[in-house]
């Protein structure tokens, strides 16, 4: 009997490291865990496993409810066939990194809000390249749809009450935000932390992880599960049947949401011109841009290498 390659000690360690890298960047708005998953070579397996898990759970639930033993058995078999060694190793690494980085990122956001926002601004600005490039050739109407999406999101993140309300969000808001944020696992270039920042829940969620706020984290986990069962499946369908326009709108959403990252604002969320720490903020913005650009370049090199390997095997 051939040993599962994911169970080899070297593979287990490597997958834990891969998970740690994904978890680390998921705490940083603008850097996509999906992009890093692509770079380290586990993206397709993770997405395939997520889709199979959701389908399996639905089959088990439906089979149990309708007393259809065959459907239930099919769901159980699908669930058991998931690459558990890979998934557990990845999630162990992600969890450890999230716990460690939540303390670091929370301290930075609190002690250096202007410089942190400037760094995030540069990161998100660079990450726009990913959905823009994935879209393919843009037509005139595409720019119109992207502009509409950008304007809508711009005004949403401009609402003055967002930051105040999000300091103590209701369970429904936590669940809804988590459900949407988990969709970032499906799309390289879209950061879950960036979505949380857009919703005003980034600092609150970091604080919940750092302080082990089990109530908040339970609602967040529930939202993530709902997102996996609904939004992720919906995004899979959109990417399969409406790939072009979905990425066009996504690009516009990310452009509009940059407004939430402008470092200088009033208490009412009104924009201010560049002011305190402007010089250093510009430098941090450039550094953030360069970091994401480096990840994107690494991903393209990796993708090119994989393509050449597949071509060589075909010959």
Short mmCIF file of C-alpha atoms in Angstrom, two decimals:
data_model
loop_
_atom_site.label_atom_id
_atom_site.label_comp_id
_atom_site.label_asym_id
_atom_site.label_seq_id
_atom_site.Cartn_x
_atom_site.Cartn_y
_atom_site.Cartn_z
CA UNK A 1 0.00 0.00 0.00
CA UNK A 2 1.46 3.35 -1.09
CA UNK A 3 1.96 5.85 1.70
CA UNK A 4 0.05 9.10 1.47
CA UNK A 5 2.73 11.65 0.43
CA UNK A 6 1.07 14.27 2.66
CA UNK A 7 1.85 12.06 5.69
CA UNK A 8 5.60 12.05 5.12
CA UNK A 9 7.39 14.07 7.86
CA UNK A 10 8.96 16.42 5.33
CA UNK A 11 5.59 17.11 3.69
CA UNK A 12 3.88 17.69 7.03
CA UNK A 13 6.50 20.24 8.09
CA UNK A 14 6.41 21.94 4.69
CA UNK A 15 2.60 22.19 4.75
CA UNK A 16 2.67 23.67 8.26
CA UNK A 17 5.11 26.30 6.97
CA UNK A 18 2.85 26.91 3.97
CA UNK A 19 -0.10 27.40 6.30
CA UNK A 20 1.92 29.79 8.46
CA UNK A 21 2.77 31.91 5.42
CA UNK A 22 -0.88 32.04 4.37
CA UNK A 23 -2.01 32.88 7.91
CA UNK A 24 0.62 35.59 8.28
CA UNK A 25 -0.41 37.48 5.17
CA UNK A 26 -4.11 37.12 6.01
CA UNK A 27 -3.51 39.48 8.95
CA UNK A 28 -2.20 42.12 6.53
CA UNK A 29 -4.80 44.06 4.51
CA UNK A 30 -3.93 44.06 0.83
CA UNK A 31 -1.95 40.83 0.74
CA UNK A 32 -4.04 37.87 -0.37
CA UNK A 33 -3.76 34.51 1.31
CA UNK A 34 -5.05 33.08 -1.96
CA UNK A 35 -2.11 34.57 -3.83
CA UNK A 36 0.36 33.07 -1.34
CA UNK A 37 -1.45 29.72 -1.61
CA UNK A 38 -0.84 29.90 -5.37
CA UNK A 39 2.82 30.72 -4.85
CA UNK A 40 3.41 27.81 -2.44
CA UNK A 41 1.48 25.40 -4.67
CA UNK A 42 -1.58 24.45 -2.58
CA UNK A 43 -4.27 26.82 -3.94
CA UNK A 44 -6.04 24.39 -6.27
CA UNK A 45 -6.03 21.58 -3.71
CA UNK A 46 -7.42 23.84 -0.98
CA UNK A 47 -10.21 25.19 -3.18
CA UNK A 48 -11.05 21.69 -4.42
CA UNK A 49 -11.15 20.42 -0.84
CA UNK A 50 -13.36 23.32 0.27
CA UNK A 51 -15.81 22.65 -2.55
CA UNK A 52 -15.90 18.91 -1.79
CA UNK A 53 -16.37 19.57 1.94
CA UNK A 54 -19.34 21.87 1.34
CA UNK A 55 -20.92 19.39 -1.08
CA UNK A 56 -20.30 16.50 1.31
CA UNK A 57 -21.87 18.31 4.26
CA UNK A 58 -24.93 19.17 2.17
CA UNK A 59 -25.30 15.55 1.07
CA UNK A 60 -24.95 14.28 4.64
CA UNK A 61 -27.53 16.81 5.90
CA UNK A 62 -29.95 16.12 3.05
CA UNK A 63 -29.55 12.35 3.40
CA UNK A 64 -30.12 12.50 7.15
CA UNK A 65 -33.19 14.75 6.79
CA UNK A 66 -34.78 12.65 4.00
CA UNK A 67 -33.56 9.33 5.45
CA UNK A 68 -31.80 8.63 2.17
CA UNK A 69 -29.01 6.26 3.26
CA UNK A 70 -27.33 6.25 -0.14
CA UNK A 71 -27.09 10.05 -0.32
CA UNK A 72 -25.82 10.16 3.25
CA UNK A 73 -23.21 7.49 2.49
CA UNK A 74 -22.10 9.41 -0.60
CA UNK A 75 -21.63 12.54 1.49
CA UNK A 76 -19.70 10.66 4.19
CA UNK A 77 -17.45 9.06 1.58
CA UNK A 78 -16.79 12.43 -0.03
CA UNK A 79 -16.01 13.96 3.35
CA UNK A 80 -13.68 11.10 4.35
CA UNK A 81 -11.79 11.33 1.05
CA UNK A 82 -10.66 14.90 1.72
CA UNK A 83 -6.86 15.39 1.98
CA UNK A 84 -7.01 15.63 5.77
CA UNK A 85 -3.25 15.42 6.30
CA UNK A 86 -2.76 18.45 4.06
CA UNK A 87 -5.69 20.38 5.53
CA UNK A 88 -4.76 19.79 9.18
CA UNK A 89 -1.13 20.76 8.58
CA UNK A 90 -2.17 23.92 6.70
CA UNK A 91 -4.67 24.95 9.37
CA UNK A 92 -2.23 24.31 12.23
CA UNK A 93 0.26 26.63 10.54
CA UNK A 94 -2.41 29.23 9.77
CA UNK A 95 -3.79 29.19 13.33
CA UNK A 96 -0.36 29.58 14.93
CA UNK A 97 0.53 32.45 12.58
CA UNK A 98 -2.80 34.20 13.14
CA UNK A 99 -2.36 34.10 16.92
CA UNK A 100 1.22 35.38 16.74
CA UNK A 101 0.60 38.07 14.12
CA UNK A 102 -2.62 39.36 15.69
CA UNK A 103 -0.58 40.69 18.62
CA UNK A 104 1.97 42.34 16.35
CA UNK A 105 -0.55 43.88 13.93
CA UNK A 106 -2.85 45.05 16.73
CA UNK A 107 0.07 46.85 18.42
CA UNK A 108 1.10 48.51 15.13
CA UNK A 109 -2.42 49.70 14.34
CA UNK A 110 -2.77 51.21 17.81
CA UNK A 111 0.69 52.78 18.12
CA UNK A 112 1.29 53.92 14.52
CA UNK A 113 -2.14 54.40 12.85
CA UNK A 114 -0.92 56.79 10.13
CA UNK A 115 2.11 54.75 9.08
CA UNK A 116 0.16 51.49 9.28
CA UNK A 117 -2.64 52.87 7.09
CA UNK A 118 -0.09 54.23 4.61
CA UNK A 119 1.58 50.81 4.37
CA UNK A 120 -1.79 49.12 3.86
CA UNK A 121 -2.70 51.71 1.19
CA UNK A 122 0.42 50.82 -0.78
CA UNK A 123 -0.25 47.10 -0.40
CA UNK A 124 -3.83 47.30 -1.67
CA UNK A 125 -2.79 49.63 -4.50
CA UNK A 126 -0.27 47.04 -5.74
CA UNK A 127 -2.72 44.16 -5.29
CA UNK A 128 -5.13 45.79 -7.79
CA UNK A 129 -2.93 44.35 -10.52
CA UNK A 130 -4.06 40.80 -9.77
CA UNK A 131 -7.82 41.04 -10.50
CA UNK A 132 -7.13 43.56 -13.29
CA UNK A 133 -4.73 41.15 -15.01
CA UNK A 134 -6.93 38.12 -14.39
CA UNK A 135 -9.83 39.89 -16.12
CA UNK A 136 -8.13 39.80 -19.53
CA UNK A 137 -8.76 42.46 -22.15
CA UNK A 138 -10.88 45.34 -20.84
CA UNK A 139 -13.63 46.90 -22.94
CA UNK A 140 -15.14 50.37 -22.59
CA UNK A 141 -18.19 49.06 -20.69
CA UNK A 142 -15.90 47.22 -18.28
CA UNK A 143 -14.39 50.49 -17.11
CA UNK A 144 -17.92 51.84 -16.63
CA UNK A 145 -18.94 48.88 -14.45
CA UNK A 146 -15.70 49.12 -12.47
CA UNK A 147 -16.30 52.84 -11.97
CA UNK A 148 -19.84 52.22 -10.73
CA UNK A 149 -18.59 49.58 -8.28
CA UNK A 150 -15.79 51.89 -7.11
CA UNK A 151 -18.18 54.81 -6.53
CA UNK A 152 -20.66 52.66 -4.59
CA UNK A 153 -17.96 51.22 -2.33
CA UNK A 154 -16.33 54.65 -1.94
CA UNK A 155 -19.52 56.11 -0.50
CA UNK A 156 -20.15 53.07 1.68
CA UNK A 157 -16.73 53.30 3.34
CA UNK A 158 -17.18 57.08 3.66
CA UNK A 159 -20.08 56.70 6.08
CA UNK A 160 -19.09 58.46 9.33
CA UNK A 161 -20.76 56.01 11.68
CA UNK A 162 -18.87 52.94 10.45
CA UNK A 163 -15.85 53.11 12.75
CA UNK A 164 -17.90 53.96 15.86
CA UNK A 165 -20.49 51.23 15.27
CA UNK A 166 -17.89 48.59 14.55
CA UNK A 167 -16.15 48.92 17.89
CA UNK A 168 -18.92 46.78 19.42
CA UNK A 169 -20.67 45.10 16.49
CA UNK A 170 -23.83 43.04 16.76
CA UNK A 171 -23.64 39.28 16.18
CA UNK A 172 -25.44 39.67 12.82
CA UNK A 173 -22.81 42.15 11.59
CA UNK A 174 -19.97 39.86 12.71
CA UNK A 175 -21.55 36.86 10.96
CA UNK A 176 -22.24 38.80 7.75
CA UNK A 177 -18.75 40.32 7.60
CA UNK A 178 -17.07 36.95 8.23
CA UNK A 179 -19.20 35.31 5.54
CA UNK A 180 -18.06 37.88 2.98
CA UNK A 181 -14.44 37.98 4.15
CA UNK A 182 -14.03 34.20 3.80
CA UNK A 183 -14.67 34.62 0.06
CA UNK A 184 -11.15 36.05 -0.14
CA UNK A 185 -9.86 32.49 0.25
CA UNK A 186 -11.21 31.81 -3.24
CA UNK A 187 -9.83 34.82 -5.09
CA UNK A 188 -6.08 35.49 -5.32
CA UNK A 189 -5.60 39.24 -5.05
CA UNK A 190 -8.45 39.78 -2.61
CA UNK A 191 -7.46 39.99 1.06
CA UNK A 192 -9.79 38.86 3.83
CA UNK A 193 -8.20 41.37 6.20
CA UNK A 194 -8.73 44.07 3.60
CA UNK A 195 -12.45 43.26 3.49
CA UNK A 196 -12.62 43.38 7.28
CA UNK A 197 -10.84 46.74 7.21
CA UNK A 198 -13.39 47.98 4.69
CA UNK A 199 -16.23 46.89 6.99
CA UNK A 200 -14.54 48.56 9.98
CA UNK A 201 -13.98 45.23 11.74
CA UNK A 202 -10.24 44.75 11.21
CA UNK A 203 -9.05 46.11 14.57
CA UNK A 204 -12.01 44.56 16.41
CA UNK A 205 -11.28 41.12 14.96
CA UNK A 206 -7.55 41.38 15.70
CA UNK A 207 -8.39 42.33 19.27
CA UNK A 208 -10.76 39.37 19.59
CA UNK A 209 -8.05 36.97 18.45
CA UNK A 210 -5.42 38.57 20.69
CA UNK A 211 -7.70 38.58 23.75
CA UNK A 212 -9.28 35.17 23.00
CA UNK A 213 -12.78 36.68 22.90
CA UNK A 214 -14.58 33.38 22.42
CA UNK A 215 -18.02 34.96 21.97
CA UNK A 216 -16.88 37.15 19.08
CA UNK A 217 -14.79 34.35 17.57
CA UNK A 218 -17.73 31.91 17.74
CA UNK A 219 -19.96 34.29 15.73
CA UNK A 220 -17.08 34.93 13.33
CA UNK A 221 -16.56 31.17 12.83
CA UNK A 222 -20.28 30.73 12.21
CA UNK A 223 -20.17 33.47 9.57
CA UNK A 224 -17.14 31.87 7.94
CA UNK A 225 -18.96 28.53 7.71
CA UNK A 226 -22.00 30.23 6.21
CA UNK A 227 -19.74 31.99 3.72
CA UNK A 228 -18.10 28.71 2.71
CA UNK A 229 -21.51 27.13 2.19
CA UNK A 230 -23.02 30.02 0.22
CA UNK A 231 -20.80 32.88 -0.93
CA UNK A 232 -17.82 30.73 -1.89
CA UNK A 233 -20.06 28.43 -3.92
CA UNK A 234 -21.67 31.50 -5.47
CA UNK A 235 -18.30 32.96 -6.35
CA UNK A 236 -17.24 29.65 -7.86
CA UNK A 237 -20.35 29.79 -10.08
CA UNK A 238 -19.73 33.44 -11.01
CA UNK A 239 -16.09 32.78 -11.85
CA UNK A 240 -17.09 29.82 -13.98
CA UNK A 241 -20.02 31.45 -15.81
CA UNK A 242 -19.40 35.22 -15.42
CA UNK A 243 -15.64 35.28 -14.94
CA UNK A 244 -14.89 38.49 -16.81
CA UNK A 245 -17.52 40.81 -15.31
CA UNK A 246 -17.01 39.37 -11.82
CA UNK A 247 -13.35 40.36 -11.85
CA UNK A 248 -14.18 43.73 -13.41
CA UNK A 249 -16.55 44.53 -10.54
CA UNK A 250 -14.06 43.15 -8.01
CA UNK A 251 -11.37 45.49 -9.33
CA UNK A 252 -13.73 48.45 -8.96
CA UNK A 253 -14.63 47.40 -5.42
CA UNK A 254 -10.97 47.37 -4.43
CA UNK A 255 -10.37 50.80 -6.00
CA UNK A 256 -13.30 52.35 -4.14
CA UNK A 257 -12.30 50.74 -0.86
CA UNK A 258 -8.89 52.43 -0.97
CA UNK A 259 -10.70 55.42 0.50
CA UNK A 260 -10.92 53.53 3.81
CA UNK A 261 -7.12 53.34 3.96
CA UNK A 262 -6.31 57.04 3.54
CA UNK A 263 -4.17 57.80 6.62
CA UNK A 264 -5.52 61.29 7.37
CA UNK A 265 -9.17 61.56 8.35
CA UNK A 266 -11.30 63.34 10.94
CA UNK A 267 -13.29 61.66 13.70
CA UNK A 268 -16.30 61.83 11.38
CA UNK A 269 -14.35 59.98 8.66
CA UNK A 270 -13.89 63.07 6.47
CA UNK A 271 -10.75 63.10 4.35
CA UNK A 272 -7.90 65.46 5.21
CA UNK A 273 -4.88 66.48 3.10
CA UNK A 274 -1.53 64.89 3.84
CA UNK A 275 -0.32 66.09 7.20
CA UNK A 276 1.45 64.56 10.18
CA UNK A 277 4.27 62.11 9.30
CA UNK A 278 3.66 62.70 5.58
CA UNK A 279 7.23 61.96 4.49
CA UNK A 280 7.50 58.71 6.42
CA UNK A 281 3.98 57.74 5.34
CA UNK A 282 4.97 58.04 1.68
CA UNK A 283 8.01 55.84 2.32
CA UNK A 284 5.89 53.20 4.09
CA UNK A 285 3.36 53.32 1.24
CA UNK A 286 6.14 52.60 -1.25
CA UNK A 287 7.48 49.78 0.92
CA UNK A 288 4.00 48.24 1.18
CA UNK A 289 3.57 48.51 -2.59
CA UNK A 290 6.95 46.87 -3.17
CA UNK A 291 6.22 43.98 -0.80
CA UNK A 292 2.99 43.05 -2.60
CA UNK A 293 4.60 43.57 -6.00
CA UNK A 294 7.31 41.10 -4.97
CA UNK A 295 4.67 38.50 -4.01
CA UNK A 296 2.86 39.01 -7.33
CA UNK A 297 6.10 38.64 -9.30
CA UNK A 298 6.94 35.48 -7.35
CA UNK A 299 3.49 34.09 -8.17
CA UNK A 300 3.96 34.80 -11.89
CA UNK A 301 7.38 33.13 -11.87
CA UNK A 302 5.90 30.13 -10.06
CA UNK A 303 2.96 29.91 -12.47
CA UNK A 304 5.33 30.11 -15.44
CA UNK A 305 7.48 27.34 -13.98
CA UNK A 306 4.44 25.11 -13.46
CA UNK A 307 3.31 25.76 -17.05
CA UNK A 308 6.73 24.78 -18.39
CA UNK A 309 6.73 21.63 -16.26
CA UNK A 310 3.30 20.62 -17.56
CA UNK A 311 4.46 21.27 -21.12
CA UNK A 312 7.56 19.14 -20.62
CA UNK A 313 5.49 16.27 -19.20
CA UNK A 314 3.12 16.47 -22.16
CA UNK A 315 6.08 16.02 -24.52
#
